[in-house]
């Protein structure tokens, strides 16, 4: 692997981290199809990476692969799962029970992987008190008290943009270490807080950019 | 800017493309707040990039910035909008009218930017015939005929994973150039088809990875 990419603190470069879930997903598909082993060339072809890239990425986690044999799917899955922290459960709260929030709360894959939405909050009095995906929707004013009583790993923000920083501040003040942000706003958080943004419009704009680039080229 | 990053075909490197929507979003916020100009240092601080990175990125689109003055917010917005292809509208179809699909169809920001969902399809007979966000939900069997009659720029796949490749194949066969994929599956498409994936679980796994990395470090 390139020394340029290897981080000085011994941590795993963000590019590799970004690809680990992709490996996990594809290897899970392979295991479910009964595939026992896979070569770096096969992985690369399926995922549109080079075989060298695959070998480089996986080398961060010890030497699983054997020349001429490839990787044992189960073993690789186990290693990647552990590296991704999938050997435990994560307590989550969801703020915002609109269509997007409801979709997130209903998503079975999260729970299967150990990510459990344990409480849902919304500002809308019509929604409060309703059950959704095994949680009663609580008034957002109770978020602060809930977090004081229930240590929480991940706060999901699926609110309109104009309130998301306020919600974020409540999460941060209650030591929620991770924020999963679906609102179209760049949140201000202390350095130690981990944030993942899902900016849907950004993704759509990358599509339109690439479409226009392609049309100008043709 | 680094020559390593500059693409040989004169195109814009994918890293820059990824950041353009981030600039657009933040500059729109600034404009809405009545801010007329901004320096690369201010942009960098707000977006957690270095000022050098900002200047390098924006240099791909000509020299807007003036030493000691910074960037004119309106002018920069206009350029970035044009580069992102926001000077036209995009016809979209949505396949899958579950909670996530409904959330996408209701998202006002897309329409504001010119991304118009013009038809919605689902396999569920209970949903078919209902109106959602100004579209009647049509049976998925009619997708193929619809696409033959209505040229479409972007196909949104918000279906369960086991049918998403089939849906993708119908879109591709009808020359839909862009796929926006929300299903947890790696789609196989011809090289010329542009795909953006929103893999929610992958994003969640990056959170758990970083949380575990942080806890091991502390």
Short mmCIF file of N, CA, C and O in Angstrom, two decimals, chain B residues 74-201:
data_model
loop_
_atom_site.label_atom_id
_atom_site.label_comp_id
_atom_site.label_asym_id
_atom_site.label_seq_id
_atom_site.Cartn_x
_atom_site.Cartn_y
_atom_site.Cartn_z
N UNK B 74 -22.90 35.87 -4.89
CA UNK B 74 -23.85 35.66 -6.00
C UNK B 74 -23.18 35.10 -7.24
O UNK B 74 -23.68 34.18 -7.88
N UNK B 75 -22.01 35.67 -7.55
CA UNK B 75 -21.30 35.25 -8.77
C UNK B 75 -20.84 33.80 -8.64
O UNK B 75 -20.98 32.99 -9.55
N UNK B 76 -20.31 33.48 -7.45
CA UNK B 76 -19.82 32.13 -7.21
C UNK B 76 -20.98 31.14 -7.26
O UNK B 76 -20.87 30.06 -7.87
N UNK B 77 -22.11 31.51 -6.68
CA UNK B 77 -23.30 30.66 -6.71
C UNK B 77 -23.74 30.40 -8.15
O UNK B 77 -24.08 29.26 -8.51
N UNK B 78 -23.73 31.46 -8.95
CA UNK B 78 -24.17 31.33 -10.34
C UNK B 78 -23.26 30.36 -11.09
O UNK B 78 -23.73 29.49 -11.82
N UNK B 79 -21.95 30.52 -10.91
CA UNK B 79 -21.00 29.63 -11.60
C UNK B 79 -21.18 28.18 -11.15
O UNK B 79 -21.24 27.27 -11.97
N UNK B 80 -21.24 27.98 -9.85
CA UNK B 80 -21.34 26.60 -9.34
C UNK B 80 -22.66 25.98 -9.78
O UNK B 80 -22.71 24.81 -10.16
N UNK B 81 -23.74 26.77 -9.76
CA UNK B 81 -25.04 26.26 -10.21
C UNK B 81 -24.96 25.78 -11.66
O UNK B 81 -25.48 24.72 -12.01
N UNK B 82 -24.30 26.58 -12.50
CA UNK B 82 -24.22 26.23 -13.91
C UNK B 82 -23.38 24.96 -14.09
O UNK B 82 -23.74 24.07 -14.86
N UNK B 83 -22.26 24.90 -13.35
CA UNK B 83 -21.40 23.73 -13.46
C UNK B 83 -22.14 22.46 -13.02
O UNK B 83 -21.97 21.39 -13.59
N UNK B 84 -22.98 22.61 -12.01
CA UNK B 84 -23.74 21.45 -11.51
C UNK B 84 -24.95 21.13 -12.39
O UNK B 84 -25.67 20.17 -12.12
N UNK B 85 -25.16 21.94 -13.43
CA UNK B 85 -26.27 21.64 -14.34
C UNK B 85 -27.62 22.08 -13.81
O UNK B 85 -28.65 21.50 -14.15
N UNK B 86 -27.62 23.12 -12.97
CA UNK B 86 -28.89 23.55 -12.36
C UNK B 86 -29.62 24.61 -13.19
O UNK B 86 -30.56 25.23 -12.72
N UNK B 87 -29.20 24.81 -14.43
CA UNK B 87 -29.87 25.76 -15.32
C UNK B 87 -30.93 25.07 -16.18
O UNK B 87 -31.31 25.57 -17.23
N UNK B 88 -31.40 23.90 -15.75
CA UNK B 88 -32.44 23.18 -16.49
C UNK B 88 -33.24 22.34 -15.49
O UNK B 88 -32.92 22.30 -14.31
N UNK B 89 -34.29 21.67 -15.98
CA UNK B 89 -35.02 20.75 -15.11
C UNK B 89 -34.69 19.30 -15.48
O UNK B 89 -34.23 19.02 -16.60
N UNK B 90 -34.90 18.42 -14.54
CA UNK B 90 -34.64 17.00 -14.72
C UNK B 90 -35.92 16.21 -14.48
O UNK B 90 -36.57 16.40 -13.44
N UNK B 91 -36.25 15.35 -15.43
CA UNK B 91 -37.43 14.49 -15.27
C UNK B 91 -37.01 13.24 -14.51
O UNK B 91 -36.05 12.56 -14.91
N UNK B 92 -37.74 12.93 -13.44
CA UNK B 92 -37.39 11.76 -12.64
C UNK B 92 -38.60 10.83 -12.51
O UNK B 92 -39.74 11.29 -12.51
N UNK B 93 -38.33 9.54 -12.38
CA UNK B 93 -39.37 8.61 -11.93
C UNK B 93 -38.89 7.99 -10.62
O UNK B 93 -37.69 7.82 -10.39
N UNK B 94 -39.87 7.68 -9.78
CA UNK B 94 -39.58 7.04 -8.48
C UNK B 94 -40.20 5.66 -8.50
O UNK B 94 -41.39 5.52 -8.78
N UNK B 95 -39.40 4.65 -8.22
CA UNK B 95 -39.94 3.30 -8.11
C UNK B 95 -39.81 2.85 -6.65
O UNK B 95 -38.70 2.79 -6.11
N UNK B 96 -40.96 2.57 -6.05
CA UNK B 96 -40.99 2.19 -4.63
C UNK B 96 -41.62 3.32 -3.83
O UNK B 96 -40.99 4.36 -3.64
N UNK B 97 -42.86 3.12 -3.37
CA UNK B 97 -43.58 4.18 -2.66
C UNK B 97 -43.78 3.80 -1.19
O UNK B 97 -44.84 4.04 -0.62
N UNK B 98 -42.77 3.18 -0.60
CA UNK B 98 -42.78 2.95 0.84
C UNK B 98 -42.48 4.26 1.56
O UNK B 98 -42.51 5.34 0.97
N UNK B 99 -42.17 4.16 2.86
CA UNK B 99 -41.88 5.38 3.63
C UNK B 99 -40.76 6.19 3.01
O UNK B 99 -40.85 7.41 2.90
N UNK B 100 -39.70 5.51 2.60
CA UNK B 100 -38.56 6.23 2.03
C UNK B 100 -38.95 6.90 0.73
O UNK B 100 -38.68 8.08 0.51
N UNK B 101 -39.61 6.14 -0.16
CA UNK B 101 -40.06 6.71 -1.43
C UNK B 101 -40.96 7.91 -1.21
O UNK B 101 -40.82 8.95 -1.87
N UNK B 102 -41.89 7.78 -0.24
CA UNK B 102 -42.79 8.90 0.05
C UNK B 102 -42.02 10.11 0.56
O UNK B 102 -42.32 11.25 0.21
N UNK B 103 -41.02 9.85 1.39
CA UNK B 103 -40.20 10.96 1.89
C UNK B 103 -39.52 11.67 0.72
O UNK B 103 -39.51 12.90 0.64
N UNK B 104 -38.99 10.90 -0.21
CA UNK B 104 -38.28 11.49 -1.36
C UNK B 104 -39.25 12.30 -2.22
O UNK B 104 -38.93 13.41 -2.66
N UNK B 105 -40.45 11.74 -2.44
CA UNK B 105 -41.43 12.43 -3.29
C UNK B 105 -41.91 13.72 -2.65
O UNK B 105 -42.34 14.64 -3.34
N UNK B 106 -41.85 13.79 -1.33
CA UNK B 106 -42.35 14.98 -0.61
C UNK B 106 -41.30 16.06 -0.43
O UNK B 106 -41.59 17.14 0.08
N UNK B 107 -40.07 15.76 -0.83
CA UNK B 107 -38.95 16.63 -0.47
C UNK B 107 -38.95 17.85 -1.38
O UNK B 107 -38.56 17.78 -2.55
N UNK B 108 -39.35 18.98 -0.83
CA UNK B 108 -39.52 20.20 -1.62
C UNK B 108 -38.21 20.69 -2.26
O UNK B 108 -38.22 21.28 -3.33
N UNK B 109 -37.10 20.45 -1.56
CA UNK B 109 -35.81 20.95 -2.04
C UNK B 109 -35.46 20.44 -3.45
O UNK B 109 -34.81 21.13 -4.21
N UNK B 110 -35.88 19.21 -3.75
CA UNK B 110 -35.54 18.65 -5.06
C UNK B 110 -36.21 19.48 -6.16
O UNK B 110 -35.59 19.89 -7.12
N UNK B 111 -37.52 19.69 -5.98
CA UNK B 111 -38.28 20.40 -7.01
C UNK B 111 -37.75 21.83 -7.18
O UNK B 111 -37.62 22.33 -8.28
N UNK B 112 -37.41 22.46 -6.05
CA UNK B 112 -36.86 23.82 -6.09
C UNK B 112 -35.61 23.90 -6.95
O UNK B 112 -35.35 24.89 -7.60
N UNK B 113 -34.81 22.83 -6.92
CA UNK B 113 -33.57 22.81 -7.69
C UNK B 113 -33.78 22.34 -9.13
O UNK B 113 -32.83 22.21 -9.89
N UNK B 114 -35.02 21.99 -9.49
CA UNK B 114 -35.30 21.58 -10.85
C UNK B 114 -35.40 20.08 -11.04
O UNK B 114 -35.52 19.60 -12.17
N UNK B 115 -35.39 19.31 -9.94
CA UNK B 115 -35.50 17.85 -10.03
C UNK B 115 -36.95 17.46 -9.77
O UNK B 115 -37.43 17.55 -8.64
N UNK B 116 -37.65 17.04 -10.83
CA UNK B 116 -39.10 16.84 -10.75
C UNK B 116 -39.46 15.36 -10.85
O UNK B 116 -39.23 14.74 -11.89
N UNK B 117 -40.05 14.84 -9.78
CA UNK B 117 -40.57 13.47 -9.85
C UNK B 117 -41.89 13.52 -10.62
O UNK B 117 -42.85 14.14 -10.18
N UNK B 118 -41.91 12.90 -11.79
CA UNK B 118 -43.08 13.00 -12.68
C UNK B 118 -43.95 11.76 -12.65
O UNK B 118 -45.06 11.77 -13.20
N UNK B 119 -43.45 10.69 -12.08
CA UNK B 119 -44.27 9.47 -11.99
C UNK B 119 -43.73 8.62 -10.84
O UNK B 119 -42.53 8.60 -10.58
N UNK B 120 -44.66 7.91 -10.19
CA UNK B 120 -44.30 7.03 -9.08
C UNK B 120 -44.87 5.64 -9.36
O UNK B 120 -46.02 5.52 -9.81
N UNK B 121 -44.07 4.61 -9.12
CA UNK B 121 -44.50 3.24 -9.39
C UNK B 121 -44.31 2.39 -8.14
O UNK B 121 -43.34 2.58 -7.38
N UNK B 122 -45.22 1.45 -7.94
CA UNK B 122 -45.05 0.51 -6.84
C UNK B 122 -45.72 -0.80 -7.21
O UNK B 122 -46.59 -0.85 -8.09
N UNK B 123 -45.29 -1.86 -6.54
CA UNK B 123 -45.83 -3.19 -6.80
C UNK B 123 -47.08 -3.45 -5.94
O UNK B 123 -47.88 -4.33 -6.25
N UNK B 124 -47.26 -2.65 -4.89
CA UNK B 124 -48.30 -2.91 -3.89
C UNK B 124 -49.66 -2.41 -4.39
O UNK B 124 -49.86 -1.22 -4.59
N UNK B 125 -50.60 -3.36 -4.55
CA UNK B 125 -51.92 -3.01 -5.09
C UNK B 125 -52.67 -2.02 -4.20
O UNK B 125 -53.54 -1.29 -4.66
N UNK B 126 -52.33 -2.05 -2.91
CA UNK B 126 -53.01 -1.14 -1.98
C UNK B 126 -52.58 0.31 -2.24
O UNK B 126 -53.36 1.24 -2.08
N UNK B 127 -51.34 0.49 -2.64
CA UNK B 127 -50.82 1.84 -2.89
C UNK B 127 -51.21 2.35 -4.28
O UNK B 127 -51.44 3.55 -4.46
N UNK B 128 -51.26 1.43 -5.24
CA UNK B 128 -51.51 1.84 -6.63
C UNK B 128 -52.85 2.56 -6.73
O UNK B 128 -53.85 2.12 -6.16
N UNK B 129 -52.87 3.68 -7.43
CA UNK B 129 -54.09 4.48 -7.58
C UNK B 129 -54.16 5.64 -6.61
O UNK B 129 -54.86 6.61 -6.85
N UNK B 130 -53.42 5.55 -5.50
CA UNK B 130 -53.38 6.67 -4.54
C UNK B 130 -52.54 7.80 -5.11
O UNK B 130 -51.61 7.58 -5.89
N UNK B 131 -52.86 8.99 -4.67
CA UNK B 131 -52.04 10.15 -5.01
C UNK B 131 -51.00 10.37 -3.93
O UNK B 131 -51.27 10.22 -2.75
N UNK B 132 -49.80 10.69 -4.33
CA UNK B 132 -48.79 11.13 -3.37
C UNK B 132 -47.96 12.24 -4.01
O UNK B 132 -47.40 12.04 -5.09
N UNK B 133 -47.89 13.37 -3.35
CA UNK B 133 -47.09 14.50 -3.84
C UNK B 133 -47.40 14.79 -5.32
O UNK B 133 -46.49 14.89 -6.15
N UNK B 134 -48.68 14.89 -5.63
CA UNK B 134 -49.14 15.27 -6.98
C UNK B 134 -48.99 14.19 -8.05
O UNK B 134 -49.21 14.46 -9.23
N UNK B 135 -48.57 13.00 -7.67
CA UNK B 135 -48.49 11.92 -8.66
C UNK B 135 -49.42 10.79 -8.22
O UNK B 135 -49.50 10.47 -7.04
N UNK B 136 -50.09 10.17 -9.19
CA UNK B 136 -50.82 8.96 -8.87
C UNK B 136 -49.82 7.80 -8.91
O UNK B 136 -48.93 7.77 -9.77
N UNK B 137 -49.91 6.91 -7.94
CA UNK B 137 -48.98 5.77 -7.90
C UNK B 137 -49.45 4.72 -8.91
O UNK B 137 -50.60 4.29 -8.87
N UNK B 138 -48.57 4.36 -9.84
CA UNK B 138 -48.92 3.44 -10.93
C UNK B 138 -48.33 2.06 -10.68
O UNK B 138 -47.33 1.92 -9.98
N UNK B 139 -48.95 1.04 -11.27
CA UNK B 139 -48.40 -0.31 -11.10
C UNK B 139 -47.04 -0.42 -11.78
O UNK B 139 -46.84 0.12 -12.87
N UNK B 140 -46.12 -1.13 -11.16
CA UNK B 140 -44.74 -1.18 -11.64
C UNK B 140 -44.67 -1.82 -13.03
O UNK B 140 -43.74 -1.54 -13.79
N UNK B 141 -45.66 -2.63 -13.39
CA UNK B 141 -45.67 -3.25 -14.74
C UNK B 141 -45.75 -2.18 -15.82
O UNK B 141 -45.42 -2.44 -16.98
N UNK B 142 -46.21 -1.00 -15.48
CA UNK B 142 -46.36 0.04 -16.48
C UNK B 142 -45.13 0.94 -16.63
O UNK B 142 -45.11 1.86 -17.44
N UNK B 143 -44.10 0.66 -15.81
CA UNK B 143 -42.88 1.47 -15.85
C UNK B 143 -42.27 1.49 -17.25
O UNK B 143 -41.93 2.54 -17.79
N UNK B 144 -42.15 0.29 -17.84
CA UNK B 144 -41.50 0.17 -19.15
C UNK B 144 -42.22 1.03 -20.20
O UNK B 144 -41.58 1.81 -20.91
N UNK B 145 -43.54 0.91 -20.26
CA UNK B 145 -44.32 1.68 -21.24
C UNK B 145 -44.21 3.18 -20.96
O UNK B 145 -44.06 3.99 -21.89
N UNK B 146 -44.27 3.55 -19.68
CA UNK B 146 -44.14 4.97 -19.31
C UNK B 146 -42.82 5.55 -19.84
O UNK B 146 -42.79 6.63 -20.42
N UNK B 147 -41.74 4.81 -19.62
CA UNK B 147 -40.41 5.32 -20.01
C UNK B 147 -40.30 5.43 -21.52
O UNK B 147 -39.62 6.33 -22.04
N UNK B 148 -40.97 4.52 -22.25
CA UNK B 148 -40.94 4.59 -23.72
C UNK B 148 -41.61 5.88 -24.20
O UNK B 148 -41.23 6.44 -25.22
N UNK B 149 -42.61 6.33 -23.45
CA UNK B 149 -43.38 7.51 -23.87
C UNK B 149 -42.86 8.81 -23.26
O UNK B 149 -43.18 9.90 -23.77
N UNK B 150 -42.11 8.70 -22.18
CA UNK B 150 -41.68 9.90 -21.44
C UNK B 150 -40.18 9.85 -21.16
O UNK B 150 -39.75 9.18 -20.22
N UNK B 151 -39.41 10.55 -21.99
CA UNK B 151 -37.95 10.54 -21.75
C UNK B 151 -37.66 11.00 -20.33
O UNK B 151 -38.23 11.98 -19.85
N UNK B 152 -36.81 10.27 -19.65
CA UNK B 152 -36.57 10.47 -18.22
C UNK B 152 -35.08 10.55 -17.95
O UNK B 152 -34.29 9.77 -18.50
N UNK B 153 -34.68 11.52 -17.14
CA UNK B 153 -33.25 11.72 -16.86
C UNK B 153 -32.75 10.83 -15.72
O UNK B 153 -31.62 10.36 -15.73
N UNK B 154 -33.58 10.71 -14.69
CA UNK B 154 -33.12 10.04 -13.47
C UNK B 154 -34.18 9.07 -12.98
O UNK B 154 -35.35 9.43 -12.83
N UNK B 155 -33.76 7.83 -12.74
CA UNK B 155 -34.63 6.83 -12.13
C UNK B 155 -34.23 6.62 -10.68
O UNK B 155 -33.07 6.32 -10.40
N UNK B 156 -35.19 6.80 -9.78
CA UNK B 156 -34.91 6.62 -8.35
C UNK B 156 -35.39 5.23 -7.94
O UNK B 156 -36.57 4.89 -8.14
N UNK B 157 -34.50 4.43 -7.38
CA UNK B 157 -34.86 3.08 -6.94
C UNK B 157 -34.94 3.08 -5.42
O UNK B 157 -33.92 3.19 -4.73
N UNK B 158 -36.17 2.97 -4.91
CA UNK B 158 -36.38 2.93 -3.46
C UNK B 158 -37.19 1.69 -3.11
O UNK B 158 -38.14 1.73 -2.35
N UNK B 159 -36.78 0.59 -3.72
CA UNK B 159 -37.48 -0.69 -3.55
C UNK B 159 -36.68 -1.59 -2.62
O UNK B 159 -35.52 -1.29 -2.31
N UNK B 160 -37.27 -2.70 -2.17
CA UNK B 160 -36.44 -3.69 -1.46
C UNK B 160 -35.34 -4.21 -2.39
O UNK B 160 -35.48 -4.20 -3.62
N UNK B 161 -34.25 -4.65 -1.77
CA UNK B 161 -33.06 -5.05 -2.52
C UNK B 161 -33.29 -6.13 -3.55
O UNK B 161 -32.69 -6.09 -4.63
N UNK B 162 -34.19 -7.09 -3.26
CA UNK B 162 -34.28 -8.26 -4.15
C UNK B 162 -34.91 -7.92 -5.50
O UNK B 162 -34.82 -8.72 -6.43
N UNK B 163 -35.56 -6.77 -5.65
CA UNK B 163 -36.11 -6.41 -6.96
C UNK B 163 -35.35 -5.26 -7.63
O UNK B 163 -35.64 -4.91 -8.77
N UNK B 164 -34.37 -4.69 -6.94
CA UNK B 164 -33.79 -3.44 -7.45
C UNK B 164 -33.01 -3.66 -8.75
O UNK B 164 -33.03 -2.78 -9.63
N UNK B 165 -32.35 -4.80 -8.91
CA UNK B 165 -31.63 -5.02 -10.18
C UNK B 165 -32.61 -5.12 -11.35
O UNK B 165 -32.33 -4.58 -12.43
N UNK B 166 -33.75 -5.78 -11.15
CA UNK B 166 -34.76 -5.88 -12.21
C UNK B 166 -35.27 -4.49 -12.61
O UNK B 166 -35.42 -4.18 -13.79
N UNK B 167 -35.55 -3.66 -11.60
CA UNK B 167 -36.01 -2.30 -11.88
C UNK B 167 -34.94 -1.52 -12.64
O UNK B 167 -35.19 -0.85 -13.63
N UNK B 168 -33.72 -1.67 -12.16
CA UNK B 168 -32.58 -1.01 -12.79
C UNK B 168 -32.48 -1.42 -14.27
O UNK B 168 -32.26 -0.58 -15.14
N UNK B 169 -32.67 -2.70 -14.54
CA UNK B 169 -32.57 -3.19 -15.92
C UNK B 169 -33.63 -2.54 -16.82
O UNK B 169 -33.36 -2.21 -17.98
N UNK B 170 -34.85 -2.35 -16.30
CA UNK B 170 -35.90 -1.69 -17.07
C UNK B 170 -35.51 -0.24 -17.36
O UNK B 170 -35.67 0.26 -18.48
N UNK B 171 -34.98 0.44 -16.35
CA UNK B 171 -34.55 1.83 -16.53
C UNK B 171 -33.46 1.92 -17.60
O UNK B 171 -33.53 2.75 -18.52
N UNK B 172 -32.48 1.05 -17.49
CA UNK B 172 -31.34 1.08 -18.41
C UNK B 172 -31.80 0.74 -19.83
O UNK B 172 -31.39 1.40 -20.80
N UNK B 173 -32.68 -0.25 -19.96
CA UNK B 173 -33.17 -0.66 -21.29
C UNK B 173 -33.91 0.48 -21.97
O UNK B 173 -33.99 0.54 -23.20
N UNK B 174 -34.46 1.40 -21.18
CA UNK B 174 -35.18 2.54 -21.74
C UNK B 174 -34.35 3.83 -21.75
O UNK B 174 -34.90 4.93 -21.78
N UNK B 175 -33.04 3.63 -21.69
CA UNK B 175 -32.10 4.75 -21.87
C UNK B 175 -32.19 5.84 -20.80
O UNK B 175 -31.92 7.00 -21.07
N UNK B 176 -32.60 5.46 -19.61
CA UNK B 176 -32.51 6.42 -18.50
C UNK B 176 -31.02 6.53 -18.15
O UNK B 176 -30.39 5.53 -17.80
N UNK B 177 -30.44 7.73 -18.28
CA UNK B 177 -28.98 7.82 -18.14
C UNK B 177 -28.46 7.80 -16.69
O UNK B 177 -27.29 7.51 -16.47
N UNK B 178 -29.33 8.12 -15.73
CA UNK B 178 -28.89 8.22 -14.32
C UNK B 178 -29.77 7.38 -13.41
O UNK B 178 -31.00 7.42 -13.52
N UNK B 179 -29.13 6.69 -12.48
CA UNK B 179 -29.85 5.90 -11.47
C UNK B 179 -29.48 6.45 -10.10
O UNK B 179 -28.28 6.59 -9.78
N UNK B 180 -30.51 6.71 -9.30
CA UNK B 180 -30.28 7.12 -7.91
C UNK B 180 -30.76 5.96 -7.05
O UNK B 180 -31.96 5.74 -6.93
N UNK B 181 -29.84 5.23 -6.48
CA UNK B 181 -30.17 3.95 -5.85
C UNK B 181 -30.16 4.02 -4.33
O UNK B 181 -29.14 4.28 -3.72
N UNK B 182 -31.33 3.77 -3.76
CA UNK B 182 -31.46 3.71 -2.29
C UNK B 182 -31.56 2.28 -1.79
O UNK B 182 -31.69 2.07 -0.58
N UNK B 183 -31.56 1.30 -2.67
CA UNK B 183 -31.68 -0.07 -2.21
C UNK B 183 -30.31 -0.58 -1.79
O UNK B 183 -29.29 -0.13 -2.31
N UNK B 184 -30.27 -1.50 -0.84
CA UNK B 184 -28.98 -1.94 -0.30
C UNK B 184 -28.30 -2.98 -1.17
O UNK B 184 -27.93 -4.04 -0.69
N UNK B 185 -28.16 -2.69 -2.44
CA UNK B 185 -27.62 -3.66 -3.40
C UNK B 185 -26.67 -2.93 -4.33
O UNK B 185 -26.90 -1.78 -4.71
N UNK B 186 -25.57 -3.60 -4.69
CA UNK B 186 -24.64 -3.06 -5.67
C UNK B 186 -25.20 -3.39 -7.06
O UNK B 186 -25.24 -4.56 -7.45
N UNK B 187 -25.65 -2.40 -7.80
CA UNK B 187 -26.30 -2.63 -9.10
C UNK B 187 -25.27 -2.82 -10.21
O UNK B 187 -24.24 -2.16 -10.24
N UNK B 188 -25.59 -3.72 -11.11
CA UNK B 188 -24.77 -3.92 -12.31
C UNK B 188 -25.36 -3.08 -13.44
O UNK B 188 -26.53 -3.28 -13.80
N UNK B 189 -24.57 -2.16 -13.98
CA UNK B 189 -25.05 -1.32 -15.09
C UNK B 189 -23.94 -1.18 -16.13
O UNK B 189 -22.76 -1.36 -15.82
N UNK B 190 -24.32 -0.85 -17.37
CA UNK B 190 -23.28 -0.56 -18.38
C UNK B 190 -22.46 0.65 -17.95
O UNK B 190 -22.94 1.50 -17.18
N UNK B 191 -21.23 0.74 -18.50
CA UNK B 191 -20.30 1.80 -18.09
C UNK B 191 -20.87 3.21 -18.23
O UNK B 191 -20.55 4.09 -17.44
N UNK B 192 -21.68 3.43 -19.26
CA UNK B 192 -22.12 4.80 -19.54
C UNK B 192 -23.24 5.26 -18.60
O UNK B 192 -23.57 6.45 -18.56
N UNK B 193 -23.83 4.33 -17.86
CA UNK B 193 -24.91 4.72 -16.94
C UNK B 193 -24.30 5.29 -15.65
O UNK B 193 -23.35 4.73 -15.09
N UNK B 194 -24.84 6.41 -15.23
CA UNK B 194 -24.33 7.12 -14.05
C UNK B 194 -25.15 6.68 -12.84
O UNK B 194 -26.39 6.75 -12.87
N UNK B 195 -24.48 6.22 -11.81
CA UNK B 195 -25.19 5.73 -10.62
C UNK B 195 -24.69 6.47 -9.39
O UNK B 195 -23.48 6.64 -9.20
N UNK B 196 -25.62 6.95 -8.59
CA UNK B 196 -25.29 7.42 -7.24
C UNK B 196 -26.02 6.52 -6.26
O UNK B 196 -27.23 6.31 -6.39
N UNK B 197 -25.28 6.00 -5.30
CA UNK B 197 -25.87 5.14 -4.28
C UNK B 197 -26.04 5.92 -2.99
O UNK B 197 -25.14 6.66 -2.60
N UNK B 198 -27.17 5.74 -2.36
CA UNK B 198 -27.31 6.18 -0.97
C UNK B 198 -27.46 4.90 -0.16
O UNK B 198 -28.53 4.30 -0.10
N UNK B 199 -26.35 4.45 0.41
CA UNK B 199 -26.39 3.24 1.21
C UNK B 199 -26.43 3.67 2.67
O UNK B 199 -25.41 4.00 3.26
N UNK B 200 -27.63 3.69 3.23
CA UNK B 200 -27.78 4.20 4.60
C UNK B 200 -27.00 3.37 5.60
O UNK B 200 -26.36 3.90 6.50
N UNK B 201 -27.04 2.05 5.44
CA UNK B 201 -26.34 1.21 6.41
C UNK B 201 -24.84 1.47 6.36
O UNK B 201 -24.17 1.49 7.40
#
